[in-house]
PDB file of N, CA and C in Angstrom:
ATOM      1  N   ARG A   9     -27.990  -9.201  61.622  1.00 86.00           N
ATOM      2  CA  ARG A   9     -27.581  -9.132  62.550  1.00 86.00           C
ATOM      3  C   ARG A   9     -27.164  -8.130  63.853  1.00 86.00           C
ATOM      4  N   LEU A  10     -26.922  -6.728  63.021  1.00 92.00           N
ATOM      5  CA  LEU A  10     -26.632  -5.864  63.677  1.00 92.00           C
ATOM      6  C   LEU A  10     -28.032  -5.440  64.449  1.00 92.00           C
ATOM      7  N   VAL A  11     -28.950  -5.315  63.614  1.00 93.00           N
ATOM      8  CA  VAL A  11     -30.141  -4.733  64.351  1.00 93.00           C
ATOM      9  C   VAL A  11     -30.539  -5.588  65.516  1.00 93.00           C
ATOM     10  N   GLU A  12     -30.251  -7.013  65.663  1.00 93.00           N
ATOM     11  CA  GLU A  12     -30.719  -8.022  66.657  1.00 93.00           C
ATOM     12  C   GLU A  12     -29.757  -7.526  67.870  1.00 93.00           C
ATOM     13  N   LYS A  13     -28.512  -7.418  67.537  1.00 95.00           N
ATOM     14  CA  LYS A  13     -27.411  -7.537  68.832  1.00 95.00           C
ATOM     15  C   LYS A  13     -27.420  -5.891  69.372  1.00 95.00           C
ATOM     16  N   PHE A  14     -27.767  -4.759  68.332  1.00 96.00           N
ATOM     17  CA  PHE A  14     -27.266  -3.301  68.968  1.00 96.00           C
ATOM     18  C   PHE A  14     -28.548  -2.586  68.763  1.00 96.00           C
ATOM     19  N   SER A  15     -28.494  -1.245  69.378  1.00 93.00           N
ATOM     20  CA  SER A  15     -29.465  -0.534  69.319  1.00 93.00           C
ATOM     21  C   SER A  15     -29.161   0.550  67.893  1.00 93.00           C
ATOM     22  N   ILE A  16     -29.834   0.036  66.956  1.00 95.00           N
ATOM     23  CA  ILE A  16     -29.554   1.046  65.984  1.00 95.00           C
ATOM     24  C   ILE A  16     -30.832   1.971  65.522  1.00 95.00           C
ATOM     25  N   HIS A  17     -30.530   3.044  65.766  1.00 95.00           N
ATOM     26  CA  HIS A  17     -31.708   3.863  65.739  1.00 95.00           C
ATOM     27  C   HIS A  17     -32.219   4.338  64.034  1.00 95.00           C
ATOM     28  N   GLY A  18     -31.410   4.109  63.236  1.00 95.00           N
ATOM     29  CA  GLY A  18     -31.769   4.741  61.853  1.00 95.00           C
ATOM     30  C   GLY A  18     -30.724   4.141  60.798  1.00 95.00           C
ATOM     31  N   ILE A  19     -31.045   3.881  59.721  1.00 95.00           N
ATOM     32  CA  ILE A  19     -30.370   3.471  58.571  1.00 95.00           C
ATOM     33  C   ILE A  19     -30.666   4.087  57.398  1.00 95.00           C
ATOM     34  N   ALA A  20     -29.798   4.747  56.733  1.00 95.00           N
ATOM     35  CA  ALA A  20     -29.692   5.324  55.434  1.00 95.00           C
ATOM     36  C   ALA A  20     -28.866   4.509  54.207  1.00 95.00           C
ATOM     37  N   HIS A  21     -29.442   3.988  53.309  1.00 94.00           N
ATOM     38  CA  HIS A  21     -28.855   3.676  52.235  1.00 94.00           C
ATOM     39  C   HIS A  21     -28.410   4.759  51.137  1.00 94.00           C
ATOM     40  N   ILE A  22     -27.094   5.002  51.278  1.00 93.00           N
ATOM     41  CA  ILE A  22     -26.545   6.256  50.146  1.00 93.00           C
ATOM     42  C   ILE A  22     -26.461   6.126  48.940  1.00 93.00           C
ATOM     43  N   THR A  23     -27.550   6.158  48.016  1.00 86.00           N
ATOM     44  CA  THR A  23     -27.789   6.128  46.727  1.00 86.00           C
ATOM     45  C   THR A  23     -27.767   7.382  45.857  1.00 86.00           C
ATOM     46  N   GLY A  24     -28.558   7.528  44.916  1.00 76.00           N
ATOM     47  CA  GLY A  24     -28.760   8.763  44.237  1.00 76.00           C
ATOM     48  C   GLY A  24     -29.322   9.731  45.112  1.00 76.00           C
ATOM     49  N   GLY A  25     -29.115  10.892  45.139  1.00 78.00           N
ATOM     50  CA  GLY A  25     -29.091  11.929  46.305  1.00 78.00           C
ATOM     51  C   GLY A  25     -28.208  11.695  47.587  1.00 78.00           C
ATOM     52  N   GLY A  26     -27.259  10.881  47.401  1.00 85.00           N
ATOM     53  CA  GLY A  26     -26.099  11.170  48.581  1.00 85.00           C
ATOM     54  C   GLY A  26     -26.443  11.593  49.799  1.00 85.00           C
ATOM     55  N   PHE A  27     -25.214  12.075  50.425  1.00 89.00           N
ATOM     56  CA  PHE A  27     -25.567  12.140  51.678  1.00 89.00           C
ATOM     57  C   PHE A  27     -26.483  13.175  52.111  1.00 89.00           C
ATOM     58  N   ILE A  28     -26.760  14.299  51.441  1.00 91.00           N
ATOM     59  CA  ILE A  28     -27.809  15.348  51.753  1.00 91.00           C
ATOM     60  C   ILE A  28     -28.913  14.949  51.799  1.00 91.00           C
ATOM     61  N   GLU A  29     -29.561  14.376  50.705  1.00 91.00           N
ATOM     62  CA  GLU A  29     -30.898  14.021  50.836  1.00 91.00           C
ATOM     63  C   GLU A  29     -31.287  12.400  51.516  1.00 91.00           C
ATOM     64  N   ASN A  30     -30.415  11.415  51.592  1.00 93.00           N
ATOM     65  CA  ASN A  30     -30.845  10.397  52.052  1.00 93.00           C
ATOM     66  C   ASN A  30     -30.476  10.340  53.846  1.00 93.00           C
ATOM     67  N   ILE A  31     -29.591  10.660  54.147  1.00 95.00           N
ATOM     68  CA  ILE A  31     -29.259  10.892  55.583  1.00 95.00           C
ATOM     69  C   ILE A  31     -30.411  11.522  56.616  1.00 95.00           C
ATOM     70  N   PRO A  32     -31.019  12.799  56.306  1.00 94.00           N
ATOM     71  CA  PRO A  32     -32.064  13.281  56.986  1.00 94.00           C
ATOM     72  C   PRO A  32     -33.276  12.726  56.933  1.00 94.00           C
ATOM     73  N   ARG A  33     -33.596  11.339  56.118  1.00 92.00           N
ATOM     74  CA  ARG A  33     -34.955  10.948  56.238  1.00 92.00           C
ATOM     75  C   ARG A  33     -34.770   9.725  57.395  1.00 92.00           C
ATOM     76  N   MET A  34     -33.705   9.793  58.112  1.00 93.00           N
ATOM     77  CA  MET A  34     -33.773   8.875  59.117  1.00 93.00           C
ATOM     78  C   MET A  34     -33.591   9.441  60.444  1.00 93.00           C
ATOM     79  N   ILE A  35     -33.506  10.916  60.393  1.00 93.00           N
ATOM     80  CA  ILE A  35     -33.193  11.750  61.644  1.00 93.00           C
ATOM     81  C   ILE A  35     -34.591  12.534  62.010  1.00 93.00           C
ATOM     82  N   PRO A  36     -34.909  12.481  63.328  1.00 91.00           N
ATOM     83  CA  PRO A  36     -36.039  13.253  63.896  1.00 91.00           C
ATOM     84  C   PRO A  36     -36.145  14.582  63.661  1.00 91.00           C
ATOM     85  N   LYS A  37     -37.227  15.212  63.345  1.00 91.00           N
ATOM     86  CA  LYS A  37     -37.066  16.708  63.325  1.00 91.00           C
ATOM     87  C   LYS A  37     -36.262  17.535  64.438  1.00 91.00           C
ATOM     88  N   GLY A  38     -35.666  18.404  64.117  1.00 94.00           N
ATOM     89  CA  GLY A  38     -34.998  19.078  65.313  1.00 94.00           C
ATOM     90  C   GLY A  38     -33.562  18.419  65.459  1.00 94.00           C
ATOM     91  N   LEU A  39     -33.005  17.626  64.500  1.00 95.00           N
ATOM     92  CA  LEU A  39     -31.634  16.999  64.949  1.00 95.00           C
ATOM     93  C   LEU A  39     -31.107  17.283  63.305  1.00 95.00           C
ATOM     94  N   ALA A  40     -29.878  17.260  63.408  1.00 96.00           N
ATOM     95  CA  ALA A  40     -29.078  17.378  61.912  1.00 96.00           C
ATOM     96  C   ALA A  40     -27.823  15.997  62.252  1.00 96.00           C
ATOM     97  N   ALA A  41     -27.373  15.730  61.425  1.00 96.00           N
ATOM     98  CA  ALA A  41     -26.351  14.852  61.148  1.00 96.00           C
ATOM     99  C   ALA A  41     -24.923  15.603  61.008  1.00 96.00           C
ATOM    100  N   GLU A  42     -23.834  15.661  61.585  1.00 96.00           N
ATOM    101  CA  GLU A  42     -22.715  16.377  61.352  1.00 96.00           C
ATOM    102  C   GLU A  42     -21.763  15.282  60.885  1.00 96.00           C
ATOM    103  N   ILE A  43     -21.330  15.659  59.596  1.00 96.00           N
ATOM    104  CA  ILE A  43     -20.304  14.435  58.907  1.00 96.00           C
ATOM    105  C   ILE A  43     -19.068  15.013  59.056  1.00 96.00           C
ATOM    106  N   LYS A  44     -17.972  14.256  59.390  1.00 97.00           N
ATOM    107  CA  LYS A  44     -16.802  14.622  59.384  1.00 97.00           C
ATOM    108  C   LYS A  44     -15.962  14.139  58.300  1.00 97.00           C
ATOM    109  N   LEU A  45     -15.509  15.121  57.096  1.00 94.00           N
ATOM    110  CA  LEU A  45     -15.196  14.513  55.899  1.00 94.00           C
ATOM    111  C   LEU A  45     -13.960  13.913  56.011  1.00 94.00           C
ATOM    112  N   GLY A  46     -13.050  14.003  56.804  1.00 93.00           N
ATOM    113  CA  GLY A  46     -12.071  12.926  56.997  1.00 93.00           C
ATOM    114  C   GLY A  46     -11.559  12.059  57.737  1.00 93.00           C
ATOM    115  N   SER A  47     -13.179  11.503  57.951  1.00 96.00           N
ATOM    116  CA  SER A  47     -12.976  10.365  58.742  1.00 96.00           C
ATOM    117  C   SER A  47     -13.230   8.834  58.043  1.00 96.00           C
ATOM    118  N   PHE A  48     -13.218   9.277  56.583  1.00 96.00           N
ATOM    119  CA  PHE A  48     -13.295   7.787  56.092  1.00 96.00           C
ATOM    120  C   PHE A  48     -12.516   7.877  54.875  1.00 96.00           C
ATOM    121  N   GLU A  49     -12.382   6.843  54.115  1.00 93.00           N
ATOM    122  CA  GLU A  49     -11.579   6.695  52.892  1.00 93.00           C
ATOM    123  C   GLU A  49     -12.434   6.808  51.826  1.00 93.00           C
ATOM    124  N   LYS A  50     -12.080   7.953  51.020  1.00 92.00           N
ATOM    125  CA  LYS A  50     -12.800   8.473  49.657  1.00 92.00           C
ATOM    126  C   LYS A  50     -12.146   7.770  48.392  1.00 92.00           C
ATOM    127  N   PRO A  51     -12.791   6.862  47.596  1.00 93.00           N
ATOM    128  CA  PRO A  51     -11.849   6.257  46.576  1.00 93.00           C
ATOM    129  C   PRO A  51     -11.533   7.336  45.600  1.00 93.00           C
ATOM    130  N   ALA A  52     -10.346   7.237  44.956  1.00 95.00           N
ATOM    131  CA  ALA A  52      -9.983   8.178  44.043  1.00 95.00           C
ATOM    132  C   ALA A  52     -10.688   8.476  42.953  1.00 95.00           C
ATOM    133  N   VAL A  53     -11.857   7.631  42.700  1.00 94.00           N
ATOM    134  CA  VAL A  53     -12.616   7.918  41.653  1.00 94.00           C
ATOM    135  C   VAL A  53     -13.331   9.014  41.692  1.00 94.00           C
ATOM    136  N   PHE A  54     -14.189   9.295  43.027  1.00 92.00           N
ATOM    137  CA  PHE A  54     -14.785  10.316  43.394  1.00 92.00           C
ATOM    138  C   PHE A  54     -13.950  11.569  43.087  1.00 92.00           C
ATOM    139  N   GLU A  55     -12.672  11.581  43.709  1.00 91.00           N
ATOM    140  CA  GLU A  55     -12.053  12.672  44.053  1.00 91.00           C
ATOM    141  C   GLU A  55     -11.628  13.428  42.592  1.00 91.00           C
ATOM    142  N   GLU A  56     -11.590  12.379  41.616  1.00 94.00           N
ATOM    143  CA  GLU A  56     -11.276  12.688  40.454  1.00 94.00           C
ATOM    144  C   GLU A  56     -12.538  13.294  39.712  1.00 94.00           C
ATOM    145  N   LEU A  57     -13.692  12.576  39.836  1.00 93.00           N
ATOM    146  CA  LEU A  57     -15.085  13.075  39.177  1.00 93.00           C
ATOM    147  C   LEU A  57     -15.304  14.573  39.605  1.00 93.00           C
ATOM    148  N   VAL A  58     -15.535  14.918  41.200  1.00 93.00           N
ATOM    149  CA  VAL A  58     -15.322  16.102  41.790  1.00 93.00           C
ATOM    150  C   VAL A  58     -14.492  17.071  41.000  1.00 93.00           C
ATOM    151  N   LYS A  59     -13.200  16.949  40.682  1.00 94.00           N
ATOM    152  CA  LYS A  59     -12.275  17.931  40.385  1.00 94.00           C
ATOM    153  C   LYS A  59     -12.480  18.149  38.905  1.00 94.00           C
ATOM    154  N   ARG A  60     -12.650  16.911  38.034  1.00 96.00           N
ATOM    155  CA  ARG A  60     -13.289  17.479  36.583  1.00 96.00           C
ATOM    156  C   ARG A  60     -14.705  18.079  36.285  1.00 96.00           C
ATOM    157  N   ALA A  61     -15.573  17.700  37.312  1.00 95.00           N
ATOM    158  CA  ALA A  61     -16.878  18.390  37.032  1.00 95.00           C
ATOM    159  C   ALA A  61     -16.713  19.645  37.805  1.00 95.00           C
ATOM    160  N   GLY A  62     -15.921  20.208  38.549  1.00 95.00           N
ATOM    161  CA  GLY A  62     -15.686  21.551  38.988  1.00 95.00           C
ATOM    162  C   GLY A  62     -16.487  21.398  40.301  1.00 95.00           C
ATOM    163  N   LEU A  63     -17.036  20.570  41.162  1.00 93.00           N
ATOM    164  CA  LEU A  63     -18.131  20.245  41.829  1.00 93.00           C
ATOM    165  C   LEU A  63     -17.791  21.217  43.218  1.00 93.00           C
ATOM    166  N   ALA A  64     -18.822  22.059  43.720  1.00 93.00           N
ATOM    167  CA  ALA A  64     -18.679  22.274  45.040  1.00 93.00           C
ATOM    168  C   ALA A  64     -18.834  21.037  46.042  1.00 93.00           C
ATOM    169  N   LYS A  65     -18.239  21.356  47.225  1.00 90.00           N
ATOM    170  CA  LYS A  65     -18.229  20.149  48.316  1.00 90.00           C
ATOM    171  C   LYS A  65     -19.834  19.550  48.453  1.00 90.00           C
ATOM    172  N   GLU A  66     -20.810  20.751  48.755  1.00 90.00           N
ATOM    173  CA  GLU A  66     -22.100  20.138  49.014  1.00 90.00           C
ATOM    174  C   GLU A  66     -22.627  19.385  48.041  1.00 90.00           C
ATOM    175  N   GLU A  67     -22.445  19.829  46.707  1.00 92.00           N
ATOM    176  CA  GLU A  67     -23.084  19.595  45.560  1.00 92.00           C
ATOM    177  C   GLU A  67     -22.314  17.982  45.261  1.00 92.00           C
ATOM    178  N   ALA A  68     -20.940  17.637  45.353  1.00 92.00           N
ATOM    179  CA  ALA A  68     -20.324  16.475  45.405  1.00 92.00           C
ATOM    180  C   ALA A  68     -20.997  15.487  46.183  1.00 92.00           C
ATOM    181  N   TYR A  69     -21.280  15.960  47.568  1.00 92.00           N
ATOM    182  CA  TYR A  69     -21.676  14.975  48.599  1.00 92.00           C
ATOM    183  C   TYR A  69     -23.239  14.655  48.411  1.00 92.00           C
ATOM    184  N   ASN A  70     -23.720  15.699  47.877  1.00 90.00           N
ATOM    185  CA  ASN A  70     -25.233  15.791  47.064  1.00 90.00           C
ATOM    186  C   ASN A  70     -25.582  14.339  46.164  1.00 90.00           C
ATOM    187  N   THR A  71     -24.420  14.357  45.209  1.00 89.00           N
ATOM    188  CA  THR A  71     -24.567  13.717  43.900  1.00 89.00           C
ATOM    189  C   THR A  71     -23.765  12.248  43.988  1.00 89.00           C
ATOM    190  N   PHE A  72     -23.095  12.300  44.877  1.00 89.00           N
ATOM    191  CA  PHE A  72     -22.223  10.867  45.024  1.00 89.00           C
ATOM    192  C   PHE A  72     -22.378  10.469  46.332  1.00 89.00           C
ATOM    193  N   ASN A  73     -21.973   8.975  46.442  1.00 90.00           N
ATOM    194  CA  ASN A  73     -22.044   8.445  47.988  1.00 90.00           C
ATOM    195  C   ASN A  73     -20.730   8.944  48.461  1.00 90.00           C
ATOM    196  N   MET A  74     -19.650   9.031  47.748  1.00 92.00           N
ATOM    197  CA  MET A  74     -18.054   9.311  48.015  1.00 92.00           C
ATOM    198  C   MET A  74     -17.579   8.214  48.635  1.00 92.00           C
ATOM    199  N   GLY A  75     -18.186   7.065  48.500  1.00 91.00           N
ATOM    200  CA  GLY A  75     -17.508   5.810  49.112  1.00 91.00           C
ATOM    201  C   GLY A  75     -18.129   5.197  50.237  1.00 91.00           C
ATOM    202  N   ILE A  76     -19.353   5.977  50.678  1.00 94.00           N
ATOM    203  CA  ILE A  76     -20.059   5.260  51.791  1.00 94.00           C
ATOM    204  C   ILE A  76     -21.518   4.856  51.376  1.00 94.00           C
ATOM    205  N   GLY A  77     -21.824   3.485  51.410  1.00 93.00           N
ATOM    206  CA  GLY A  77     -22.870   3.088  50.761  1.00 93.00           C
ATOM    207  C   GLY A  77     -23.968   2.870  51.862  1.00 93.00           C
ATOM    208  N   MET A  78     -23.981   2.969  53.000  1.00 95.00           N
ATOM    209  CA  MET A  78     -24.831   3.000  54.411  1.00 95.00           C
ATOM    210  C   MET A  78     -24.322   3.544  55.170  1.00 95.00           C
ATOM    211  N   VAL A  79     -25.316   4.177  55.984  1.00 97.00           N
ATOM    212  CA  VAL A  79     -25.135   4.995  57.182  1.00 97.00           C
ATOM    213  C   VAL A  79     -25.937   4.278  58.282  1.00 97.00           C
ATOM    214  N   LEU A  80     -25.547   4.183  59.536  1.00 97.00           N
ATOM    215  CA  LEU A  80     -26.339   3.700  60.836  1.00 97.00           C
ATOM    216  C   LEU A  80     -26.486   5.051  61.748  1.00 97.00           C
ATOM    217  N   ALA A  81     -27.129   5.155  62.264  1.00 96.00           N
ATOM    218  CA  ALA A  81     -27.186   5.593  63.570  1.00 96.00           C
ATOM    219  C   ALA A  81     -27.320   5.177  64.869  1.00 96.00           C
ATOM    220  N   VAL A  82     -26.507   5.050  65.534  1.00 96.00           N
ATOM    221  CA  VAL A  82     -26.252   3.980  66.468  1.00 96.00           C
ATOM    222  C   VAL A  82     -26.047   4.616  67.961  1.00 96.00           C
ATOM    223  N   ASP A  83     -26.392   4.043  69.091  1.00 94.00           N
ATOM    224  CA  ASP A  83     -26.519   4.753  70.184  1.00 94.00           C
ATOM    225  C   ASP A  83     -24.775   4.756  70.459  1.00 94.00           C
ATOM    226  N   PRO A  84     -24.178   6.119  70.974  1.00 95.00           N
ATOM    227  CA  PRO A  84     -22.881   6.466  70.856  1.00 95.00           C
ATOM    228  C   PRO A  84     -22.015   5.436  71.356  1.00 95.00           C
ATOM    229  N   ALA A  85     -22.617   4.943  72.681  1.00 96.00           N
ATOM    230  CA  ALA A  85     -21.835   3.927  73.720  1.00 96.00           C
ATOM    231  C   ALA A  85     -21.973   2.607  73.162  1.00 96.00           C
ATOM    232  N   GLN A  86     -22.451   2.372  71.946  1.00 96.00           N
ATOM    233  CA  GLN A  86     -22.408   1.076  71.342  1.00 96.00           C
ATOM    234  C   GLN A  86     -21.427   1.462  70.085  1.00 96.00           C
ATOM    235  N   ALA A  87     -21.331   2.504  69.433  1.00 97.00           N
ATOM    236  CA  ALA A  87     -20.563   2.830  68.191  1.00 97.00           C
ATOM    237  C   ALA A  87     -19.193   1.741  68.229  1.00 97.00           C
ATOM    238  N   GLU A  88     -18.430   1.901  69.071  1.00 97.00           N
ATOM    239  CA  GLU A  88     -17.227   1.077  68.830  1.00 97.00           C
ATOM    240  C   GLU A  88     -17.600  -0.351  68.617  1.00 97.00           C
ATOM    241  N   ASP A  89     -18.441  -0.713  69.219  1.00 97.00           N
ATOM    242  CA  ASP A  89     -18.910  -2.332  69.163  1.00 97.00           C
ATOM    243  C   ASP A  89     -19.517  -2.528  67.862  1.00 97.00           C
ATOM    244  N   VAL A  90     -20.230  -1.592  67.591  1.00 97.00           N
ATOM    245  CA  VAL A  90     -20.753  -1.791  66.134  1.00 97.00           C
ATOM    246  C   VAL A  90     -19.941  -1.722  64.936  1.00 97.00           C
ATOM    247  N   LEU A  91     -18.647  -0.644  64.872  1.00 97.00           N
ATOM    248  CA  LEU A  91     -17.711  -0.589  64.154  1.00 97.00           C
ATOM    249  C   LEU A  91     -16.828  -2.264  64.052  1.00 97.00           C
ATOM    250  N   ASN A  92     -16.534  -2.686  65.389  1.00 97.00           N
ATOM    251  CA  ASN A  92     -15.893  -3.608  65.485  1.00 97.00           C
ATOM    252  C   ASN A  92     -16.877  -5.089  64.852  1.00 97.00           C
ATOM    253  N   GLU A  93     -17.929  -5.112  65.219  1.00 97.00           N
ATOM    254  CA  GLU A  93     -18.771  -6.262  64.619  1.00 97.00           C
ATOM    255  C   GLU A  93     -18.413  -6.355  63.101  1.00 97.00           C
ATOM    256  N   ILE A  94     -18.670  -4.876  62.468  1.00 97.00           N
ATOM    257  CA  ILE A  94     -18.883  -5.017  61.145  1.00 97.00           C
ATOM    258  C   ILE A  94     -17.440  -5.136  60.295  1.00 97.00           C
ATOM    259  N   ASN A  95     -16.455  -4.601  61.046  1.00 97.00           N
ATOM    260  CA  ASN A  95     -14.980  -4.856  60.511  1.00 97.00           C
ATOM    261  C   ASN A  95     -14.477  -6.013  60.603  1.00 97.00           C
ATOM    262  N   GLN A  96     -14.740  -7.001  61.566  1.00 96.00           N
ATOM    263  CA  GLN A  96     -14.328  -8.310  61.965  1.00 96.00           C
ATOM    264  C   GLN A  96     -15.089  -9.201  61.410  1.00 96.00           C
ATOM    265  N   ASN A  97     -16.355  -9.159  61.125  1.00 94.00           N
ATOM    266  CA  ASN A  97     -17.138 -10.092  60.437  1.00 94.00           C
ATOM    267  C   ASN A  97     -17.657  -9.985  59.171  1.00 94.00           C
ATOM    268  N   THR A  98     -17.349  -9.114  58.493  1.00 94.00           N
ATOM    269  CA  THR A  98     -17.805  -8.906  57.091  1.00 94.00           C
ATOM    270  C   THR A  98     -16.730  -8.254  56.094  1.00 94.00           C
ATOM    271  N   ASP A  99     -16.968  -8.288  54.982  1.00 94.00           N
ATOM    272  CA  ASP A  99     -15.854  -7.740  54.002  1.00 94.00           C
ATOM    273  C   ASP A  99     -16.202  -6.290  53.639  1.00 94.00           C
ATOM    274  N   ASP A 100     -16.844  -5.780  54.287  1.00 93.00           N
ATOM    275  CA  ASP A 100     -17.189  -4.493  54.467  1.00 93.00           C
ATOM    276  C   ASP A 100     -16.463  -3.542  55.515  1.00 93.00           C
ATOM    277  N   LYS A 101     -16.118  -1.990  55.162  1.00 95.00           N
ATOM    278  CA  LYS A 101     -15.156  -1.330  55.878  1.00 95.00           C
ATOM    279  C   LYS A 101     -16.180  -0.320  56.634  1.00 95.00           C
ATOM    280  N   ALA A 102     -16.069   0.059  57.902  1.00 97.00           N
ATOM    281  CA  ALA A 102     -17.024   0.573  58.299  1.00 97.00           C
ATOM    282  C   ALA A 102     -16.192   1.713  59.499  1.00 97.00           C
ATOM    283  N   TYR A 103     -16.944   3.004  59.646  1.00 97.00           N
ATOM    284  CA  TYR A 103     -16.169   4.207  59.872  1.00 97.00           C
ATOM    285  C   TYR A 103     -17.188   4.765  60.710  1.00 97.00           C
ATOM    286  N   GLN A 104     -16.551   5.472  61.947  1.00 97.00           N
ATOM    287  CA  GLN A 104     -17.515   6.657  62.655  1.00 97.00           C
ATOM    288  C   GLN A 104     -17.484   7.738  61.739  1.00 97.00           C
ATOM    289  N   ILE A 105     -18.446   8.156  61.036  1.00 97.00           N
ATOM    290  CA  ILE A 105     -17.998   9.347  60.290  1.00 97.00           C
ATOM    291  C   ILE A 105     -18.662  10.746  60.777  1.00 97.00           C
ATOM    292  N   GLY A 106     -19.315  10.753  61.941  1.00 96.00           N
ATOM    293  CA  GLY A 106     -20.014  11.781  62.168  1.00 96.00           C
ATOM    294  C   GLY A 106     -20.678  11.617  63.365  1.00 96.00           C
ATOM    295  N   ARG A 107     -22.047  12.460  63.910  1.00 96.00           N
ATOM    296  CA  ARG A 107     -22.582  12.296  65.008  1.00 96.00           C
ATOM    297  C   ARG A 107     -23.709  13.167  64.758  1.00 96.00           C
ATOM    298  N   ILE A 108     -25.039  12.872  65.537  1.00 96.00           N
ATOM    299  CA  ILE A 108     -26.106  13.533  65.637  1.00 96.00           C
ATOM    300  C   ILE A 108     -26.114  14.738  66.361  1.00 96.00           C
ATOM    301  N   VAL A 109     -26.556  15.838  65.991  1.00 96.00           N
ATOM    302  CA  VAL A 109     -26.472  16.900  67.003  1.00 96.00           C
ATOM    303  C   VAL A 109     -27.997  17.782  66.939  1.00 96.00           C
ATOM    304  N   THR A 110     -27.938  18.637  67.723  1.00 95.00           N
ATOM    305  CA  THR A 110     -29.359  19.442  68.134  1.00 95.00           C
ATOM    306  C   THR A 110     -29.034  20.531  66.985  1.00 95.00           C
ATOM    307  N   GLY A 111     -30.296  21.029  66.308  1.00 86.00           N
ATOM    308  CA  GLY A 111     -30.061  22.081  65.372  1.00 86.00           C
ATOM    309  C   GLY A 111     -30.690  22.011  64.027  1.00 86.00           C
ATOM    310  N   GLU A 112     -30.376  22.796  63.077  1.00 86.00           N
ATOM    311  CA  GLU A 112     -31.207  23.072  61.671  1.00 86.00           C
ATOM    312  C   GLU A 112     -31.155  21.523  61.280  1.00 86.00           C
ATOM    313  N   GLU A 113     -32.212  21.159  60.708  1.00 88.00           N
ATOM    314  CA  GLU A 113     -32.258  19.654  60.180  1.00 88.00           C
ATOM    315  C   GLU A 113     -31.439  19.478  59.150  1.00 88.00           C
ATOM    316  N   GLY A 114     -30.935  18.575  58.810  1.00 93.00           N
ATOM    317  CA  GLY A 114     -30.261  18.120  57.344  1.00 93.00           C
ATOM    318  C   GLY A 114     -28.820  17.646  57.466  1.00 93.00           C
ATOM    319  N   VAL A 115     -27.793  17.865  56.749  1.00 94.00           N
ATOM    320  CA  VAL A 115     -26.507  17.287  57.104  1.00 94.00           C
ATOM    321  C   VAL A 115     -25.649  18.669  56.787  1.00 94.00           C
ATOM    322  N   ILE A 116     -24.710  18.358  58.111  1.00 95.00           N
ATOM    323  CA  ILE A 116     -23.710  19.434  58.100  1.00 95.00           C
ATOM    324  C   ILE A 116     -22.237  18.762  57.711  1.00 95.00           C
ATOM    325  N   LEU A 117     -21.541  19.141  56.666  1.00 94.00           N
ATOM    326  CA  LEU A 117     -20.465  18.556  56.462  1.00 94.00           C
ATOM    327  C   LEU A 117     -19.402  19.324  56.858  1.00 94.00           C
ATOM    328  N   CYS A 118     -18.473  18.826  57.735  1.00 94.00           N
ATOM    329  CA  CYS A 118     -17.524  19.330  58.555  1.00 94.00           C
ATOM    330  C   CYS A 118     -15.980  19.061  57.957  1.00 94.00           C
ATOM    331  N   ASP A 119     -14.942  19.910  58.088  1.00 88.00           N
ATOM    332  CA  ASP A 119     -13.739  19.554  57.511  1.00 88.00           C
ATOM    333  C   ASP A 119     -12.982  18.988  58.794  1.00 88.00           C
TER     334      ASP A 119
END
């Protein structure tokens, strides 16, 4: 439904390989995904796993999905409408977790 209603530029399923490997697959060369780490709820289980394993931030986000199962790249002008559509019409919880920026390709994790 979202693809029919909105301009969806990319979709990444966040599974094994987490943020670091999966998000760049949907982004054109010369662009990066800037992810704001405090912008979404992280289930306590991930925080505990990271703590017990002693993982660095980048390693944790590369290994686990940290509570994010899918990432959509959408037109910034439609972001709020896409969030509302998901949050009001599904059992899923959607967040605006970042933005696409010009620069070194990959994922930039921002506190």
